[in-house]
């Protein structure tokens, strides 16, 4: 709607804008406790992601939702719209990539599942075909620790200058670090994630200061930020390194304290 109002996107005389607001199938939140699995309809709003059961099952998604826009935007905006917008600054996308979530895409030809990490192919570009929509997002419920953190120029109504989501899995002793606003799409920092996995002592749940430093460096290497009106590339690169290092440090500490 912003693009239409602004005139940067136009619709032809025979084209329609279709609201998905009242499609009940898109508003589901389904939990499979046995399979440790969560399915969220693409039409679920940010506001709905703030409460149960999402806040306890995938807290990093709730944390991301809390940072989006204003109360009005969180009431109207949806998680499906966040993915389809294909912005590298998508707060929900960053959390979902760290969660290893999958988007269920539906068209008259049927359904296909695409990792949320691979839905966007560049800024405002995605693998979605013209006749295809996002029906839901599926994700594992990960036991361990997770969080989302974002830097912006102010506290509210701000598109992120840099964002990081971290998911530490206590079951598979693994780590996923996703980076927002530091590349053409949200990035999974694979080398940093693998290094974090290998350098955490999972029996005592500890990590050394040197390893935390190295994680920050590897995250910076994964980032390919640009200068724009919101920030410089150098600041973005520095901030994702700091955010990732602090999140891993906090995650390890909180996991240890909870055992
Ligand atoms: C003032 C303002 C502040 C914002 N702040 C933030 C922020 O802090 N963080 C952030 O991440 N985003 C922010 N946004 C961007 C946006 O509002 C959110 O990303 C929101 O989640 C978009 O969802 P929507 O349902 O409103 O999508 P829409 O804006 O209605 O749609 C966006 C695009 O996605 C397509 N689309 C929507 N749903 C689907 C679907 N189910 N399947 C396929 N395509 C679909 C639409 O056709 C359209 O092309 C902000 C926007 C505004 C206007």
Coordinates of N, CA, C and O in Angstrom, one line a residue, residues 60-198:
X60 N 12.5 -16.2 19.6 CA 13.2 -15.2 18.7 C 12.3 -14.6 17.7 O 12.5 -13.4 17.3
X61 N 11.2 -15.3 17.3 CA 10.3 -14.7 16.4 C 9.4 -13.7 17.1 O 9.1 -12.6 16.5
X62 N 9.1 -14.0 18.3 CA 8.3 -13.0 19.1 C 9.2 -11.7 19.3 O 8.7 -10.6 19.2
X63 N 10.4 -11.9 19.6 CA 11.3 -10.8 19.8 C 11.4 -9.9 18.5 O 11.4 -8.7 18.6
X64 N 11.5 -10.6 17.4 CA 11.5 -9.9 16.1 C 10.2 -9.1 15.9 O 10.2 -8.0 15.5
X65 N 9.1 -9.8 16.2 CA 7.8 -9.2 16.0 C 7.7 -7.9 16.8 O 7.1 -6.9 16.4
X66 N 8.2 -8.0 18.0 CA 8.1 -6.8 18.9 C 8.8 -5.6 18.4 O 8.5 -4.5 18.7
X67 N 9.8 -5.8 17.5 CA 10.6 -4.7 17.0 C 10.0 -4.1 15.7 O 10.5 -3.0 15.2
X68 N 9.0 -4.7 15.2 CA 8.4 -4.2 13.9 C 7.5 -3.0 14.1 O 6.6 -3.0 14.8
X69 N 7.9 -2.0 13.3 CA 7.0 -0.8 13.1 C 6.4 -0.3 14.4 O 7.0 -0.1 15.4
X70 N 5.1 0.1 14.2 CA 4.3 0.6 15.4 C 3.2 -0.4 15.7 O 3.0 -1.4 15.0
X71 N 2.4 0.0 16.6 CA 1.2 -0.9 17.0 C 0.3 -1.1 15.8 O -0.1 -2.2 15.5
X72 N 0.1 0.0 15.0 CA -0.7 -0.2 13.8 C -0.1 -1.1 12.8 O -0.8 -2.0 12.2
X73 N 1.2 -1.0 12.6 CA 1.9 -1.9 11.6 C 1.8 -3.3 12.1 O 1.6 -4.3 11.3
X74 N 2.0 -3.5 13.4 CA 2.0 -4.9 13.9 C 0.6 -5.5 13.9 O 0.5 -6.7 13.9
X75 N -0.4 -4.7 13.9 CA -1.8 -5.2 13.8 C -2.1 -5.6 12.4 O -2.8 -6.6 12.1
X76 N -1.7 -4.8 11.4 CA -2.0 -5.0 10.0 C -1.0 -5.9 9.3 O -1.4 -6.8 8.5
X77 N 0.2 -5.8 9.6 CA 1.3 -6.5 8.9 C 1.4 -8.0 9.3 O 1.0 -8.3 10.4
X78 N 1.7 -8.8 8.3 CA 1.7 -10.2 8.5 C 3.1 -10.8 8.3 O 4.0 -10.2 7.6
X79 N 3.3 -12.0 8.8 CA 4.6 -12.7 8.6 C 4.8 -13.1 7.2 O 5.9 -13.0 6.6
X80 N 3.7 -13.5 6.5 CA 3.8 -13.8 5.1 C 4.2 -12.6 4.2 O 5.0 -12.7 3.3
X81 N 3.6 -11.5 4.6 CA 3.9 -10.2 3.9 C 5.4 -9.9 4.1 O 6.0 -9.3 3.2
X82 N 5.9 -10.1 5.2 CA 7.3 -9.8 5.5 C 8.2 -10.7 4.6 O 9.2 -10.2 4.1
X83 N 7.9 -11.9 4.5 CA 8.7 -12.8 3.6 C 8.6 -12.4 2.1 O 9.6 -12.3 1.4
X84 N 7.3 -12.1 1.7 CA 7.1 -11.8 0.3 C 7.7 -10.5 -0.1 O 8.1 -10.3 -1.2
X85 N 7.8 -9.6 0.9 CA 8.5 -8.3 0.6 C 9.9 -8.4 0.1 O 10.4 -7.6 -0.6
X86 N 10.5 -9.5 0.5 CA 11.9 -9.8 0.2 C 12.9 -8.7 0.5 O 13.7 -8.4 -0.4
X87 N 12.7 -8.2 1.7 CA 13.7 -7.1 2.1 C 14.8 -7.8 3.0 O 14.5 -8.6 3.8
X88 N 16.0 -7.4 2.8 CA 17.1 -7.9 3.7 C 16.9 -7.5 5.1 O 17.6 -8.0 6.0
X89 N 16.1 -6.4 5.3 CA 15.8 -5.9 6.6 C 14.6 -6.6 7.3 O 14.2 -6.1 8.4
X90 N 14.0 -7.5 6.7 CA 12.8 -8.2 7.3 C 13.2 -8.8 8.6 O 13.9 -9.8 8.7
X91 N 12.6 -8.3 9.7 CA 12.9 -8.8 11.0 C 12.4 -10.2 11.2 O 13.2 -11.0 11.8
X92 N 11.2 -10.5 10.7 CA 10.7 -11.8 10.8 C 11.5 -12.8 10.0 O 11.8 -14.0 10.5
X93 N 12.0 -12.4 8.8 CA 12.7 -13.3 8.0 C 14.0 -13.7 8.7 O 14.4 -14.9 8.7
X94 N 14.7 -12.8 9.3 CA 16.0 -13.0 10.0 C 15.8 -14.1 11.1 O 16.5 -15.1 11.1
X95 N 14.7 -13.9 11.9 CA 14.4 -14.9 12.9 C 14.1 -16.3 12.3 O 14.6 -17.3 12.7
X96 N 13.3 -16.3 11.2 CA 12.9 -17.6 10.6 C 14.1 -18.3 9.9 O 14.1 -19.5 9.9
X97 N 15.0 -17.5 9.4 CA 16.2 -18.2 8.8 C 17.0 -18.9 9.9 O 17.5 -20.0 9.7
X98 N 17.2 -18.2 11.0 CA 17.9 -18.8 12.1 C 17.2 -20.1 12.6 O 17.8 -21.0 13.1
X99 N 15.8 -20.0 12.5 CA 15.0 -21.2 13.0 C 15.0 -22.3 12.0 O 14.4 -23.3 12.2
X100 N 15.6 -22.1 10.8 CA 15.6 -23.1 9.7 C 14.1 -23.3 9.3 O 13.7 -24.5 9.0
X101 N 13.3 -22.3 9.1 CA 11.9 -22.4 8.8 C 11.8 -22.6 7.3 O 12.6 -22.2 6.5
X102 N 10.6 -23.2 6.9 CA 10.3 -23.5 5.5 C 9.0 -22.8 5.2 O 8.0 -22.8 5.9
X103 N 9.0 -22.1 4.0 CA 7.7 -21.5 3.5 C 7.0 -22.5 2.6 O 7.5 -23.1 1.8
X104 N 5.7 -22.6 2.9 CA 4.8 -23.5 2.1 C 4.2 -22.6 1.0 O 3.4 -21.7 1.4
X105 N 4.5 -22.8 -0.2 CA 4.0 -21.9 -1.3 C 2.9 -22.7 -2.1 O 3.1 -23.9 -2.4
X106 N 1.8 -22.0 -2.4 CA 0.7 -22.6 -3.0 C 0.3 -21.9 -4.3 O 0.3 -20.7 -4.3
X107 N 0.0 -22.7 -5.3 CA -0.5 -22.1 -6.6 C -1.5 -23.1 -7.2 O -1.7 -24.2 -6.6
X108 N -2.1 -22.8 -8.3 CA -3.1 -23.7 -8.9 C -2.4 -25.1 -9.2 O -3.1 -26.1 -9.3
X109 N -1.1 -25.1 -9.4 CA -0.4 -26.3 -9.7 C -0.1 -27.2 -8.5 O 0.3 -28.3 -8.6
X110 N -0.3 -26.6 -7.3 CA -0.1 -27.4 -6.1 C 0.8 -26.7 -5.1 O 0.9 -25.4 -5.1
X111 N 1.5 -27.5 -4.3 CA 2.3 -26.9 -3.2 C 3.8 -27.2 -3.4 O 4.1 -28.3 -3.9
X112 N 4.6 -26.3 -2.9 CA 6.0 -26.6 -2.8 C 6.6 -26.0 -1.6 O 6.0 -25.0 -1.1
X113 N 7.6 -26.5 -1.0 CA 8.2 -26.0 0.2 C 9.6 -25.4 -0.1 O 10.4 -26.1 -0.8
X114 N 9.8 -24.2 0.3 CA 11.1 -23.6 0.0 C 11.6 -23.0 1.4 O 10.9 -22.3 2.1
X115 N 12.9 -23.3 1.7 CA 13.5 -22.8 2.9 C 13.3 -21.2 2.9 O 13.6 -20.6 1.8
X116 N 13.0 -20.7 4.0 CA 12.8 -19.2 4.0 C 14.1 -18.5 3.6 O 14.0 -17.4 3.0
X117 N 15.2 -19.1 3.9 CA 16.5 -18.5 3.5 C 16.6 -18.3 2.0 O 17.2 -17.4 1.5
X118 N 15.9 -19.1 1.2 CA 16.0 -19.1 -0.2 C 14.8 -18.5 -0.9 O 14.7 -18.5 -2.2
X119 N 13.8 -17.9 -0.2 CA 12.6 -17.3 -0.8 C 13.1 -16.0 -1.5 O 12.8 -15.8 -2.7
X120 N 13.8 -15.2 -0.8 CA 14.3 -13.9 -1.5 C 15.5 -14.2 -2.3 O 16.4 -15.0 -1.8
X121 N 15.6 -13.6 -3.5 CA 16.8 -13.8 -4.3 C 17.6 -12.5 -4.4 O 18.6 -12.5 -5.0
X122 N 17.0 -11.4 -3.9 CA 17.6 -10.1 -3.9 C 16.6 -9.1 -3.3 O 15.5 -9.5 -3.0
X123 N 17.0 -7.9 -3.2 CA 16.1 -6.9 -2.7 C 14.8 -6.8 -3.6 O 14.9 -6.7 -4.8
X124 N 13.7 -7.1 -3.0 CA 12.3 -7.1 -3.6 C 12.2 -8.1 -4.7 O 11.4 -8.0 -5.6
X125 N 13.1 -9.1 -4.7 CA 13.0 -10.2 -5.7 C 12.9 -11.5 -5.0 O 13.6 -11.7 -4.0
X126 N 12.0 -12.4 -5.5 CA 11.8 -13.7 -4.8 C 11.5 -14.8 -5.8 O 11.3 -14.5 -6.9
X127 N 11.5 -16.0 -5.2 CA 11.2 -17.2 -6.1 C 9.7 -17.3 -6.3 O 9.3 -18.2 -7.1
X128 N 8.9 -16.5 -5.7 CA 7.4 -16.6 -5.8 C 7.0 -16.4 -7.3 O 7.3 -15.3 -7.9
X129 N 6.3 -17.3 -7.8 CA 5.7 -17.1 -9.2 C 4.5 -16.2 -9.1 O 3.9 -16.0 -8.0
X130 N 4.1 -15.6 -10.2 CA 3.0 -14.7 -10.2 C 1.7 -15.3 -9.6 O 0.9 -14.5 -9.0
X131 N 1.5 -16.6 -9.9 CA 0.2 -17.2 -9.4 C 0.4 -17.9 -8.1 O -0.4 -18.8 -7.8
X132 N 1.5 -17.6 -7.4 CA 1.8 -18.4 -6.2 C 1.7 -17.5 -4.9 O 2.1 -16.3 -5.0
X133 N 1.2 -18.0 -3.8 CA 1.3 -17.2 -2.6 C 1.8 -18.1 -1.4 O 1.9 -19.3 -1.6
X134 N 2.3 -17.4 -0.4 CA 2.8 -18.1 0.8 C 1.6 -18.5 1.6 O 0.8 -17.6 2.0
X135 N 1.4 -19.8 1.9 CA 0.3 -20.2 2.7 C 0.6 -20.3 4.1 O -0.1 -19.9 5.0
X136 N 1.8 -20.9 4.4 CA 2.2 -21.0 5.8 C 3.7 -21.1 6.0 O 4.4 -21.2 4.9
X137 N 4.1 -21.1 7.2 CA 5.6 -21.2 7.5 C 5.7 -22.3 8.5 O 5.0 -22.3 9.5
X138 N 6.6 -23.3 8.2 CA 6.8 -24.4 9.1 C 8.1 -24.3 9.8 O 9.1 -24.0 9.1
X139 N 8.2 -24.7 11.0 CA 9.5 -24.6 11.7 C 9.6 -25.6 12.8 O 8.6 -26.0 13.4
X140 N 10.9 -26.1 13.1 CA 11.0 -27.0 14.2 C 11.0 -26.2 15.5 O 11.3 -25.0 15.5
X141 N 10.5 -26.8 16.6 CA 10.6 -26.2 17.9 C 11.9 -26.7 18.5 O 12.1 -27.9 18.7
X142 N 12.8 -25.7 18.7 CA 14.2 -26.0 19.1 C 14.3 -25.9 20.6 O 14.1 -24.8 21.2
X143 N 14.8 -27.0 21.3 CA 15.1 -26.8 22.7 C 16.5 -26.2 22.8 O 17.4 -26.7 22.2
X144 N 16.6 -25.3 23.7 CA 17.9 -24.6 23.8 C 17.7 -23.1 24.1 O 17.0 -22.8 25.1
X145 N 18.3 -22.3 23.3 CA 18.2 -20.9 23.5 C 18.2 -20.1 22.2 O 18.8 -20.6 21.2
X146 N 17.4 -19.0 22.1 CA 17.3 -18.3 20.9 C 17.0 -16.8 21.2 O 16.4 -16.5 22.2
X147 N 17.4 -15.9 20.3 CA 17.1 -14.5 20.5 C 17.3 -13.8 19.2 O 18.0 -14.2 18.3
X148 N 16.6 -12.6 19.1 CA 16.8 -11.7 18.0 C 17.1 -10.3 18.5 O 16.6 -9.9 19.5
X149 N 18.1 -9.7 17.9 CA 18.5 -8.4 18.3 C 18.7 -7.5 17.1 O 19.2 -7.9 16.1
X150 N 18.3 -6.2 17.2 CA 18.4 -5.3 16.1 C 18.9 -4.0 16.5 O 18.7 -3.5 17.6
X151 N 19.6 -3.3 15.5 CA 20.1 -2.0 15.8 C 19.4 -1.0 14.8 O 19.3 -1.4 13.6
X152 N 18.9 0.1 15.3 CA 18.2 1.1 14.4 C 18.6 2.4 14.9 O 19.3 2.6 15.9
X153 N 18.1 3.4 14.2 CA 18.5 4.8 14.5 C 17.7 5.3 15.7 O 17.9 6.4 16.2
X154 N 16.6 4.6 16.0 CA 15.8 5.0 17.2 C 15.1 3.7 17.7 O 15.3 2.7 17.1
X155 N 14.3 3.8 18.8 CA 13.8 2.6 19.4 C 12.5 2.1 18.7 O 12.2 0.9 18.8
X156 N 11.7 3.0 18.1 CA 10.4 2.6 17.6 C 10.3 2.9 16.1 O 11.0 3.9 15.7
X157 N 9.5 2.2 15.4 CA 9.2 2.5 14.0 C 10.5 2.6 13.2 O 10.7 3.6 12.5
X158 N 11.3 1.6 13.3 CA 12.6 1.7 12.6 C 12.9 0.5 11.8 O 12.8 -0.6 12.3
X159 N 13.4 0.7 10.6 CA 13.9 -0.5 9.8 C 15.3 -0.7 10.3 O 16.0 0.3 10.5
X160 N 15.7 -1.9 10.4 CA 17.0 -2.2 11.1 C 18.2 -1.8 10.2 O 18.2 -1.9 9.0
X161 N 19.2 -1.3 10.9 CA 20.5 -1.0 10.3 C 21.3 -2.3 10.3 O 22.0 -2.5 9.4
X162 N 21.0 -3.1 11.3 CA 21.6 -4.4 11.3 C 20.8 -5.3 12.3 O 20.3 -4.8 13.3
X163 N 20.6 -6.6 12.0 CA 19.9 -7.5 12.8 C 20.5 -8.8 12.9 O 21.1 -9.2 11.9
X164 N 20.4 -9.5 14.0 CA 21.0 -10.8 14.1 C 20.1 -11.7 14.9 O 19.5 -11.3 16.0
X165 N 19.8 -12.9 14.4 CA 19.1 -13.9 15.2 C 20.0 -15.1 15.4 O 20.8 -15.5 14.5
X166 N 20.0 -15.6 16.6 CA 20.8 -16.8 17.0 C 19.9 -17.9 17.6 O 19.0 -17.6 18.4
X167 N 20.1 -19.1 17.1 CA 19.4 -20.2 17.7 C 20.4 -21.3 18.1 O 21.2 -21.7 17.2
X168 N 20.4 -21.6 19.4 CA 21.3 -22.6 19.9 C 20.5 -23.9 20.2 O 19.5 -23.7 21.0
X169 N 20.8 -25.0 19.6 CA 20.0 -26.2 19.9 C 20.8 -27.1 20.9 O 21.9 -27.5 20.6
X170 N 20.1 -27.4 22.0 CA 20.7 -28.2 23.0 C 20.6 -29.7 22.6 O 21.4 -30.5 23.1
X171 N 19.7 -30.0 21.8 CA 19.5 -31.4 21.4 C 20.5 -31.8 20.3 O 21.1 -32.9 20.5
X172 N 20.7 -31.0 19.3 CA 21.7 -31.4 18.3 C 23.0 -30.7 18.5 O 23.9 -30.8 17.6
X173 N 23.2 -30.0 19.6 CA 24.4 -29.2 19.8 C 24.9 -28.4 18.6 O 26.0 -28.6 18.1
X174 N 23.9 -27.6 18.1 CA 24.2 -26.9 16.9 C 23.8 -25.4 17.1 O 23.2 -25.0 18.1
X175 N 24.2 -24.6 16.1 CA 24.0 -23.2 16.2 C 23.7 -22.6 14.8 O 24.3 -23.0 13.8
X176 N 22.7 -21.7 14.7 CA 22.4 -21.0 13.5 C 22.4 -19.5 13.8 O 21.7 -19.0 14.6
X177 N 23.2 -18.8 13.0 CA 23.3 -17.3 13.1 C 22.8 -16.7 11.8 O 23.4 -16.9 10.8
X178 N 21.7 -15.9 11.9 CA 21.2 -15.2 10.7 C 21.4 -13.7 10.8 O 21.3 -13.2 11.9
X179 N 21.8 -13.1 9.7 CA 22.1 -11.7 9.7 C 21.1 -10.9 8.8 O 20.9 -11.2 7.6
X180 N 20.6 -9.8 9.3 CA 19.7 -8.9 8.5 C 20.4 -7.6 8.2 O 21.2 -7.1 8.9
X181 N 20.0 -7.0 7.0 CA 20.4 -5.7 6.6 C 21.9 -5.6 6.2 O 22.4 -4.5 6.2
X182 N 22.6 -6.7 6.0 CA 24.0 -6.6 5.7 C 24.3 -7.4 4.4 O 25.4 -7.9 4.2
X183 N 23.3 -7.4 3.5 CA 23.5 -8.1 2.2 C 22.2 -7.9 1.4 O 21.3 -7.3 1.9
X184 N 22.2 -8.4 0.2 CA 21.0 -8.3 -0.7 C 19.8 -9.1 -0.1 O 18.6 -8.8 -0.4
X185 N 20.1 -10.1 0.7 CA 19.0 -10.9 1.3 C 19.5 -11.1 2.8 O 20.6 -10.9 3.1
X186 N 18.6 -11.6 3.6 CA 19.0 -12.1 4.9 C 20.0 -13.2 4.7 O 19.8 -14.1 3.8
X187 N 21.1 -13.2 5.5 CA 22.2 -14.2 5.2 C 22.3 -15.2 6.4 O 22.2 -14.8 7.6
X188 N 22.5 -16.5 6.1 CA 22.9 -17.4 7.1 C 24.4 -17.4 7.2 O 25.0 -17.8 6.2
X189 N 24.9 -17.0 8.3 CA 26.4 -17.0 8.5 C 26.9 -18.4 8.8 O 27.0 -18.8 9.9
X190 N 27.2 -19.1 7.7 CA 27.4 -20.6 7.9 C 28.7 -20.9 8.6 O 28.8 -21.7 9.5
X191 N 29.8 -20.2 8.2 CA 31.1 -20.4 8.8 C 31.1 -20.1 10.3 O 31.6 -20.8 11.2
X192 N 30.5 -18.9 10.6 CA 30.4 -18.5 12.0 C 29.5 -19.5 12.8 O 29.8 -19.8 14.0
X193 N 28.4 -20.0 12.2 CA 27.5 -20.9 12.9 C 28.3 -22.2 13.2 O 28.2 -22.7 14.3
X194 N 29.1 -22.7 12.2 CA 29.8 -23.9 12.4 C 30.9 -23.7 13.4 O 31.1 -24.6 14.3
X195 N 31.5 -22.6 13.4 CA 32.6 -22.3 14.4 C 32.0 -22.3 15.8 O 32.6 -22.8 16.7
X196 N 30.9 -21.6 15.9 CA 30.2 -21.5 17.2 C 29.8 -22.9 17.7 O 30.1 -23.2 18.9
X197 N 29.3 -23.7 16.8 CA 28.9 -25.1 17.2 C 30.1 -25.8 17.8 O 30.1 -26.5 18.8
X198 N 31.2 -25.7 17.0 CA 32.4 -26.5 17.4 C 33.2 -25.9 18.6 O 33.9 -26.6 19.3

